Tab-separated table of N, CA and C in Angstrom:
chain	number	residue	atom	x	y	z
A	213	UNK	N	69.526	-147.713	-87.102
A	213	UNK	CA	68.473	-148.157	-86.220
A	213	UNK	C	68.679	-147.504	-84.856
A	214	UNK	N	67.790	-146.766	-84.073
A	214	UNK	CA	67.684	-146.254	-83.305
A	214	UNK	C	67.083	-147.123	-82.024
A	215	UNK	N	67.677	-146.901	-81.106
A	215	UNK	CA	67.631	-147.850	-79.444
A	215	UNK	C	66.856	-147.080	-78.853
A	216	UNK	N	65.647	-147.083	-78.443
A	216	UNK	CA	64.859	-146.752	-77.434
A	216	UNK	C	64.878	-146.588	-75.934
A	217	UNK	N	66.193	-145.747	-75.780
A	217	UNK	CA	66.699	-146.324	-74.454
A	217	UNK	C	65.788	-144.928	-73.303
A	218	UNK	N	65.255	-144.020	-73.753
A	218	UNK	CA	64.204	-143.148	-73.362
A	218	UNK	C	63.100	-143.489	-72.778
A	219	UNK	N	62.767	-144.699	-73.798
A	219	UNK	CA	61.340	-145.506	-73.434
A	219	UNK	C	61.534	-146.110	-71.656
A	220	UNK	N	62.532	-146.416	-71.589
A	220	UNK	CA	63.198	-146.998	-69.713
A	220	UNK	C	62.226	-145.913	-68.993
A	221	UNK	N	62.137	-145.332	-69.234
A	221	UNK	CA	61.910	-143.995	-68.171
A	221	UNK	C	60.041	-144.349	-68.064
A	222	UNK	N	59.395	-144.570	-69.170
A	222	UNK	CA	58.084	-144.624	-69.409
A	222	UNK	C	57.669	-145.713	-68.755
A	223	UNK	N	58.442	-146.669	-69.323
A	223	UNK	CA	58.171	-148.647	-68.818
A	223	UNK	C	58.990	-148.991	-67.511
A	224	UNK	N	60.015	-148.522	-67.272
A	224	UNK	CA	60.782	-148.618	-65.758
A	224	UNK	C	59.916	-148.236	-64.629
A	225	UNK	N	58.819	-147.218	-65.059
A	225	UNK	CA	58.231	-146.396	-64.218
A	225	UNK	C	57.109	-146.441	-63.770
A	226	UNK	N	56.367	-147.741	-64.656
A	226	UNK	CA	55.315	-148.597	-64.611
A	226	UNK	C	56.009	-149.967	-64.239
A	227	UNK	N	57.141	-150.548	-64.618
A	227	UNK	CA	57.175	-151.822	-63.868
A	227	UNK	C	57.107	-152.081	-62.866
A	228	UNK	N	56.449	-152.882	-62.601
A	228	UNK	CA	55.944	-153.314	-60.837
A	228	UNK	C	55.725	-154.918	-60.911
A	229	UNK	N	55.891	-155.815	-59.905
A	229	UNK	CA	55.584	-157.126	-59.634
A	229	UNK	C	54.082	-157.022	-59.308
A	230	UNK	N	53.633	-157.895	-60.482
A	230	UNK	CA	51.927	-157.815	-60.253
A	230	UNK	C	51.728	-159.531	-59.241
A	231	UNK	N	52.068	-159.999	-59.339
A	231	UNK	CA	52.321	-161.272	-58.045
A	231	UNK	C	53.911	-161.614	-57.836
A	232	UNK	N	53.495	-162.736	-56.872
A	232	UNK	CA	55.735	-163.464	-56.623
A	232	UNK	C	55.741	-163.669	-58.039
A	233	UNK	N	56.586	-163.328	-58.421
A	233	UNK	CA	57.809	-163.569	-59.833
A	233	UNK	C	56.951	-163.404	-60.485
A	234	UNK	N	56.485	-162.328	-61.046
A	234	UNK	CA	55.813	-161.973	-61.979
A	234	UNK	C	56.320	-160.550	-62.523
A	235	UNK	N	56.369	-159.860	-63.610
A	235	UNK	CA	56.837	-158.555	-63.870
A	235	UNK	C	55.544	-158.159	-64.460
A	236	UNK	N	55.629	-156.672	-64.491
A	236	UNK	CA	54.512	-156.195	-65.516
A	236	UNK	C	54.785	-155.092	-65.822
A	237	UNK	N	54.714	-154.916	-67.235
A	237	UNK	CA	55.241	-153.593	-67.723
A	237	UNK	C	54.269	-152.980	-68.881
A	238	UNK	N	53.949	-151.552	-68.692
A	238	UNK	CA	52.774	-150.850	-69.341
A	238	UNK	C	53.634	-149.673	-70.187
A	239	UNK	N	53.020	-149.718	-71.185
A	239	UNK	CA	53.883	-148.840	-72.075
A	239	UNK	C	53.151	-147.092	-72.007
A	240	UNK	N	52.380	-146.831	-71.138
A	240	UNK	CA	51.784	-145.746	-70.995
A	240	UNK	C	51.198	-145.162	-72.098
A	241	UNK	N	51.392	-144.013	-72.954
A	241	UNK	CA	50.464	-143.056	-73.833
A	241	UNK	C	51.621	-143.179	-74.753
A	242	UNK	N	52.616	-143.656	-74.462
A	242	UNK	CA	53.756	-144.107	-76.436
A	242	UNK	C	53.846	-145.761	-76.654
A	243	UNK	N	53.193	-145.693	-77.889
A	243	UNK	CA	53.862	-147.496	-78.197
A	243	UNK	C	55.360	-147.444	-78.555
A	244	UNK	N	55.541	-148.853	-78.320
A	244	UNK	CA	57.339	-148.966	-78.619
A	244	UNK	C	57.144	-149.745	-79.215
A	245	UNK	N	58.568	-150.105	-79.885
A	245	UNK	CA	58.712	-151.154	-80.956
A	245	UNK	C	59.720	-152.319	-80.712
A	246	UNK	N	59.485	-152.911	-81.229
A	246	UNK	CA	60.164	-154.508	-80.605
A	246	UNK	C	61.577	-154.615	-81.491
A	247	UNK	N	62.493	-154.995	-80.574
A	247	UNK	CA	63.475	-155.423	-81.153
A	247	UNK	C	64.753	-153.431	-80.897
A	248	UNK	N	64.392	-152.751	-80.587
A	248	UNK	CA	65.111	-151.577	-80.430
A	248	UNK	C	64.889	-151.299	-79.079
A	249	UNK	N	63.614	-151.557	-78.181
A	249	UNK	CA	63.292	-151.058	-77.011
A	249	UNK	C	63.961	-151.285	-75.720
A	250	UNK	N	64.688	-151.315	-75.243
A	250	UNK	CA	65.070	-151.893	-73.738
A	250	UNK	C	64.151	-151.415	-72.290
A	251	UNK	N	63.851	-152.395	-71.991
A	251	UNK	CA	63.198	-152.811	-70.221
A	251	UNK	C	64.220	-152.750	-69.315
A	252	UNK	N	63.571	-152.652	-68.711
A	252	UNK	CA	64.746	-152.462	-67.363
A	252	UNK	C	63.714	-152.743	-65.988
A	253	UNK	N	63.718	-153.481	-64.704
A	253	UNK	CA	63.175	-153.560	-63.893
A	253	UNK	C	64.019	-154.164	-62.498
A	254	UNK	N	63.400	-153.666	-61.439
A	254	UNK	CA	64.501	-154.623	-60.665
A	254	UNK	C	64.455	-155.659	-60.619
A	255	UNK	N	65.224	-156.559	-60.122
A	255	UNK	CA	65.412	-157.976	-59.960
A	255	UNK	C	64.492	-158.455	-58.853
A	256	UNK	N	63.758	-159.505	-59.297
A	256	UNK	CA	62.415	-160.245	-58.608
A	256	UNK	C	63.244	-160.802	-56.926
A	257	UNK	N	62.789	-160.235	-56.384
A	257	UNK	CA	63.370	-161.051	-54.725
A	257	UNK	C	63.690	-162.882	-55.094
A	258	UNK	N	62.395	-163.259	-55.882
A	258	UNK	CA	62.964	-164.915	-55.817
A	258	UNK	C	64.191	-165.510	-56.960
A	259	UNK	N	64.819	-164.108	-57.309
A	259	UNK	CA	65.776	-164.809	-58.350
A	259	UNK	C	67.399	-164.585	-56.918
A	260	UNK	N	68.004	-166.097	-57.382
A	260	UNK	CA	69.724	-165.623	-56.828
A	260	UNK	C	70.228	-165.022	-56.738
A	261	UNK	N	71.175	-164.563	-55.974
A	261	UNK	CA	72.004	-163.393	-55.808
A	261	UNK	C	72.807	-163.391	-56.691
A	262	UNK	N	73.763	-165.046	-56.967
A	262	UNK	CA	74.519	-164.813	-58.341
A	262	UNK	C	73.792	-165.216	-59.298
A	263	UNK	N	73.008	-165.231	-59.901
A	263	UNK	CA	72.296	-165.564	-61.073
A	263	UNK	C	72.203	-164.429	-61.882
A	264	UNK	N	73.049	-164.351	-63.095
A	264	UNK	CA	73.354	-162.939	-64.029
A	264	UNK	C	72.067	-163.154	-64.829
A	265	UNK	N	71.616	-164.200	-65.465
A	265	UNK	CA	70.763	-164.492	-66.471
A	265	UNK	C	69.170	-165.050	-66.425
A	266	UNK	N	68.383	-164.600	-66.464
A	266	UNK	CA	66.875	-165.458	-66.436
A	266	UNK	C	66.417	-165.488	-67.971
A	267	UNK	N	65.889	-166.277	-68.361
A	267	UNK	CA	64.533	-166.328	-69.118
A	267	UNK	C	63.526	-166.031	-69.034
A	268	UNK	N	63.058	-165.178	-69.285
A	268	UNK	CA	61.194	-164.712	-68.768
A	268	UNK	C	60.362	-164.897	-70.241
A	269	UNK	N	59.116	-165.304	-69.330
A	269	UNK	CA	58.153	-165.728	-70.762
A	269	UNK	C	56.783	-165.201	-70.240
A	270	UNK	N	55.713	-164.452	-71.510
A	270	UNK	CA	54.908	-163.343	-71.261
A	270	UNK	C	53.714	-164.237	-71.824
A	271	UNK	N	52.717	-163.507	-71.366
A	271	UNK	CA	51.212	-164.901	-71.799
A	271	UNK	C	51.226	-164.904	-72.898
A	272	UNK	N	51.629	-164.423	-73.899
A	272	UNK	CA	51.946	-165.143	-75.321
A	272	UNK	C	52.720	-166.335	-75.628
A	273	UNK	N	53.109	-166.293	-74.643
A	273	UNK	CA	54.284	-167.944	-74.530
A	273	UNK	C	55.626	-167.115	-75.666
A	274	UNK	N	55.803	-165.671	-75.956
A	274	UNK	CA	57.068	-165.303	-76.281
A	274	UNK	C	58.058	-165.379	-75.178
A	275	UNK	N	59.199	-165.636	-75.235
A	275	UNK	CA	60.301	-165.989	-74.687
A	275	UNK	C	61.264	-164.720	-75.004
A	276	UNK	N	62.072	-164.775	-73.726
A	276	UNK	CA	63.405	-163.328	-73.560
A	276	UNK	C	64.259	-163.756	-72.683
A	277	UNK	N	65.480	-163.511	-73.068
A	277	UNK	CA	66.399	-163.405	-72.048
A	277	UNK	C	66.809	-162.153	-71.198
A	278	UNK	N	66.513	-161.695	-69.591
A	278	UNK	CA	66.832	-160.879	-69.504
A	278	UNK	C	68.324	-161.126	-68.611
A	279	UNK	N	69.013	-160.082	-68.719
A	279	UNK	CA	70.226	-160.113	-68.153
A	279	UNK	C	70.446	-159.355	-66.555
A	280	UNK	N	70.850	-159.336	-65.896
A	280	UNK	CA	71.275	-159.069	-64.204
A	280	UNK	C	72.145	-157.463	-64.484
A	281	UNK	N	72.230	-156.752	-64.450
A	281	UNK	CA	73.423	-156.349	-63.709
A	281	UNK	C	73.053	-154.959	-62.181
A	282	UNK	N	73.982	-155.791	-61.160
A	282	UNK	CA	73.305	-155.404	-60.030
A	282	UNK	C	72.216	-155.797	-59.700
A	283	UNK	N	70.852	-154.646	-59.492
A	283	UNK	CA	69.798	-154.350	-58.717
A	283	UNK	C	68.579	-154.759	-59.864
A	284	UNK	N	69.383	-154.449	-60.874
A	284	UNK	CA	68.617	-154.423	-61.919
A	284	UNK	C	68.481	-155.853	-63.395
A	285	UNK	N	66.935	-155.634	-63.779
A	285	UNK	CA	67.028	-157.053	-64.853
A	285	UNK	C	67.025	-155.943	-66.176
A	286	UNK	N	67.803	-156.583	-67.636
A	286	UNK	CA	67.526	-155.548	-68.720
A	286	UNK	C	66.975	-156.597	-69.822
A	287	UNK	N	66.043	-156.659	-70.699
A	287	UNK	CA	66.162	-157.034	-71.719
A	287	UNK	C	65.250	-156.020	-73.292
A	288	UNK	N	65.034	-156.368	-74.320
A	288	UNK	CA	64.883	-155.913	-75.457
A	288	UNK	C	63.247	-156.776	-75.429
A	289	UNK	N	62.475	-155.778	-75.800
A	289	UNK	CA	60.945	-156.032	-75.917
A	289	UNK	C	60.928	-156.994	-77.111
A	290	UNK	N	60.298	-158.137	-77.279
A	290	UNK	CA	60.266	-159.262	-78.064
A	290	UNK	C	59.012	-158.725	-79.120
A	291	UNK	N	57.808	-157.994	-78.265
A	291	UNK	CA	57.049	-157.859	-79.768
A	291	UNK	C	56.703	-156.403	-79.338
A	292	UNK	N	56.248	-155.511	-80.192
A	292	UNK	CA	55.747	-154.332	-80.047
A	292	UNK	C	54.903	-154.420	-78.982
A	293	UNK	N	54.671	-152.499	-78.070
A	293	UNK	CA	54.380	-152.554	-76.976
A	293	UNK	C	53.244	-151.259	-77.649
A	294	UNK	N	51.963	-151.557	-77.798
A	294	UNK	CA	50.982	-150.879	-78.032
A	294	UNK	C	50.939	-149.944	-76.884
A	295	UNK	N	50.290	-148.363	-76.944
A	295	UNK	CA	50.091	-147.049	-76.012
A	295	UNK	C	48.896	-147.504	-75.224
A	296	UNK	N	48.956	-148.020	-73.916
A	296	UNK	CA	48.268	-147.975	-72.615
A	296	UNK	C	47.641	-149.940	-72.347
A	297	UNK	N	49.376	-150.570	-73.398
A	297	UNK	CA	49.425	-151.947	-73.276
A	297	UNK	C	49.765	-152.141	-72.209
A	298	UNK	N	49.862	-153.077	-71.539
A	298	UNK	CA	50.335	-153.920	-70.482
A	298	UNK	C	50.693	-155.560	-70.826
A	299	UNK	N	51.749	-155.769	-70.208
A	299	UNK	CA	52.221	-157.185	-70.613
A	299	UNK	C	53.038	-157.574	-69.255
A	300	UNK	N	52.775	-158.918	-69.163
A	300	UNK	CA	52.912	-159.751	-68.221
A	300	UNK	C	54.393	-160.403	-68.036
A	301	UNK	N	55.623	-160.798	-67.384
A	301	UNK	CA	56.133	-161.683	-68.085
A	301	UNK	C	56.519	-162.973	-66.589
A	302	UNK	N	56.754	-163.745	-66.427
A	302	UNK	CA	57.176	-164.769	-65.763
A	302	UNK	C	58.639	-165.081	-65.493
A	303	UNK	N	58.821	-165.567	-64.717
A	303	UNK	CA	60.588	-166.289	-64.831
A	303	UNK	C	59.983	-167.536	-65.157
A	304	UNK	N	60.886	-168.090	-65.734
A	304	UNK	CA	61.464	-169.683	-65.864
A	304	UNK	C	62.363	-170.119	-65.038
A	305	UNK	N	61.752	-170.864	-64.084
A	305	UNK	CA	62.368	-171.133	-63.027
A	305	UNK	C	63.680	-171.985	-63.299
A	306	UNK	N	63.388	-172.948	-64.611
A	306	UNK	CA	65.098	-174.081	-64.857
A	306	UNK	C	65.831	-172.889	-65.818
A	307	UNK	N	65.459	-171.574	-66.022
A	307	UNK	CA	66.544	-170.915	-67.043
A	307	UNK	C	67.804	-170.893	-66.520
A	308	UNK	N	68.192	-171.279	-65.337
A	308	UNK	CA	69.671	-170.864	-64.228
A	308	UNK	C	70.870	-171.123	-65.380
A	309	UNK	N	70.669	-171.168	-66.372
A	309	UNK	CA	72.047	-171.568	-67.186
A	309	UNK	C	72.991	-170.737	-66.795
A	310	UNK	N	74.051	-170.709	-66.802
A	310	UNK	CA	74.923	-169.820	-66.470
A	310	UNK	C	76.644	-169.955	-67.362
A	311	UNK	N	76.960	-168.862	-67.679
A	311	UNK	CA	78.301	-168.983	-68.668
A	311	UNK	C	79.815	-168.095	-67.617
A	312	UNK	N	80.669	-168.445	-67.790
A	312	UNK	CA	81.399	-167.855	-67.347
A	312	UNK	C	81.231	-166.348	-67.976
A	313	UNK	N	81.465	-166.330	-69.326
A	313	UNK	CA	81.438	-164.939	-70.118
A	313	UNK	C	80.943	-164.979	-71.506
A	314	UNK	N	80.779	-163.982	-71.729
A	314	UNK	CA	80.216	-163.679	-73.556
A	314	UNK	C	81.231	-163.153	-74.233
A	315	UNK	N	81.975	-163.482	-75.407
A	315	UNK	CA	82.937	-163.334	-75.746
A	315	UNK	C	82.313	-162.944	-77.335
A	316	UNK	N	82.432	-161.547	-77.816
A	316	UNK	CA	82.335	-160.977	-79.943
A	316	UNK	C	83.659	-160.937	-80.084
A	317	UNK	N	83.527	-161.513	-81.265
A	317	UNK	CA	84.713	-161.047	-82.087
A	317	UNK	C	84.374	-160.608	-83.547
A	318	UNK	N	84.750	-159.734	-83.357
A	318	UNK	CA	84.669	-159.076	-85.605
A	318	UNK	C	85.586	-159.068	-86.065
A	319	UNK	N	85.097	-160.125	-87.380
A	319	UNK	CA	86.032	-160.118	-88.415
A	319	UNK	C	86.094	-159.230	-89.449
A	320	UNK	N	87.074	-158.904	-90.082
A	320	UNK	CA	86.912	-158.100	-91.230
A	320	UNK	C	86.724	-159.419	-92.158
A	321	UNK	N	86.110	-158.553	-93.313
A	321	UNK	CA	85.350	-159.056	-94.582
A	321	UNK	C	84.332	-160.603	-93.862
């Protein structure tokens, strides 16, 4: 399975805050596909300085977690992004959950 990490450049480059805490991201003249794609945008002025984690939710009422690091928010497109789509997404303002760390472990067999 191949990561769409190219697509950043297309959708990074169209993301813009279409109101306060609002994101919006247009997939230009390539559709992407959900579940391989990564977003990337900066971080909304009204989110915390330490706040690594938000929830954002798009007028479909689909739900995402995007993650912090630095300047920047990242998450994985929840449904396919049709060529000259645009999609909306929101913060959730109570998402503030916060973990010390994320910890994988792989097992064999």
């Amino acid at each position: 399975m191949q990561t769409h990490c190219f697509a950043l450049l297309a959708i990074l480059f169209l993301a813009e805050f279409a109101h306060a805490g609002e994101i919006e991201i247009a997939a230009g003249k390539h559709a992407y596909p959900a579940g391989t794609t990564v977003v990337s945008c900066e971080v909304p002025a009204t989110m915390s300085p330490d706040q690594r984690i938000v929830e954002l939710v798009d007028e479909s009422d689909n739900r995402v977690i995007a993650q912090r690091d630095g300047s920047q928010l990242f998450w994985m497109l929840e449904e396919p992004l049709a060529a000259r789509e645009t999609r909306t997404y929101k913060a959730i303002a109570d998402s503030a959950t916060e973990t010390e760390s994320v910890t994988c472990e792989i097992k064999d067999g």
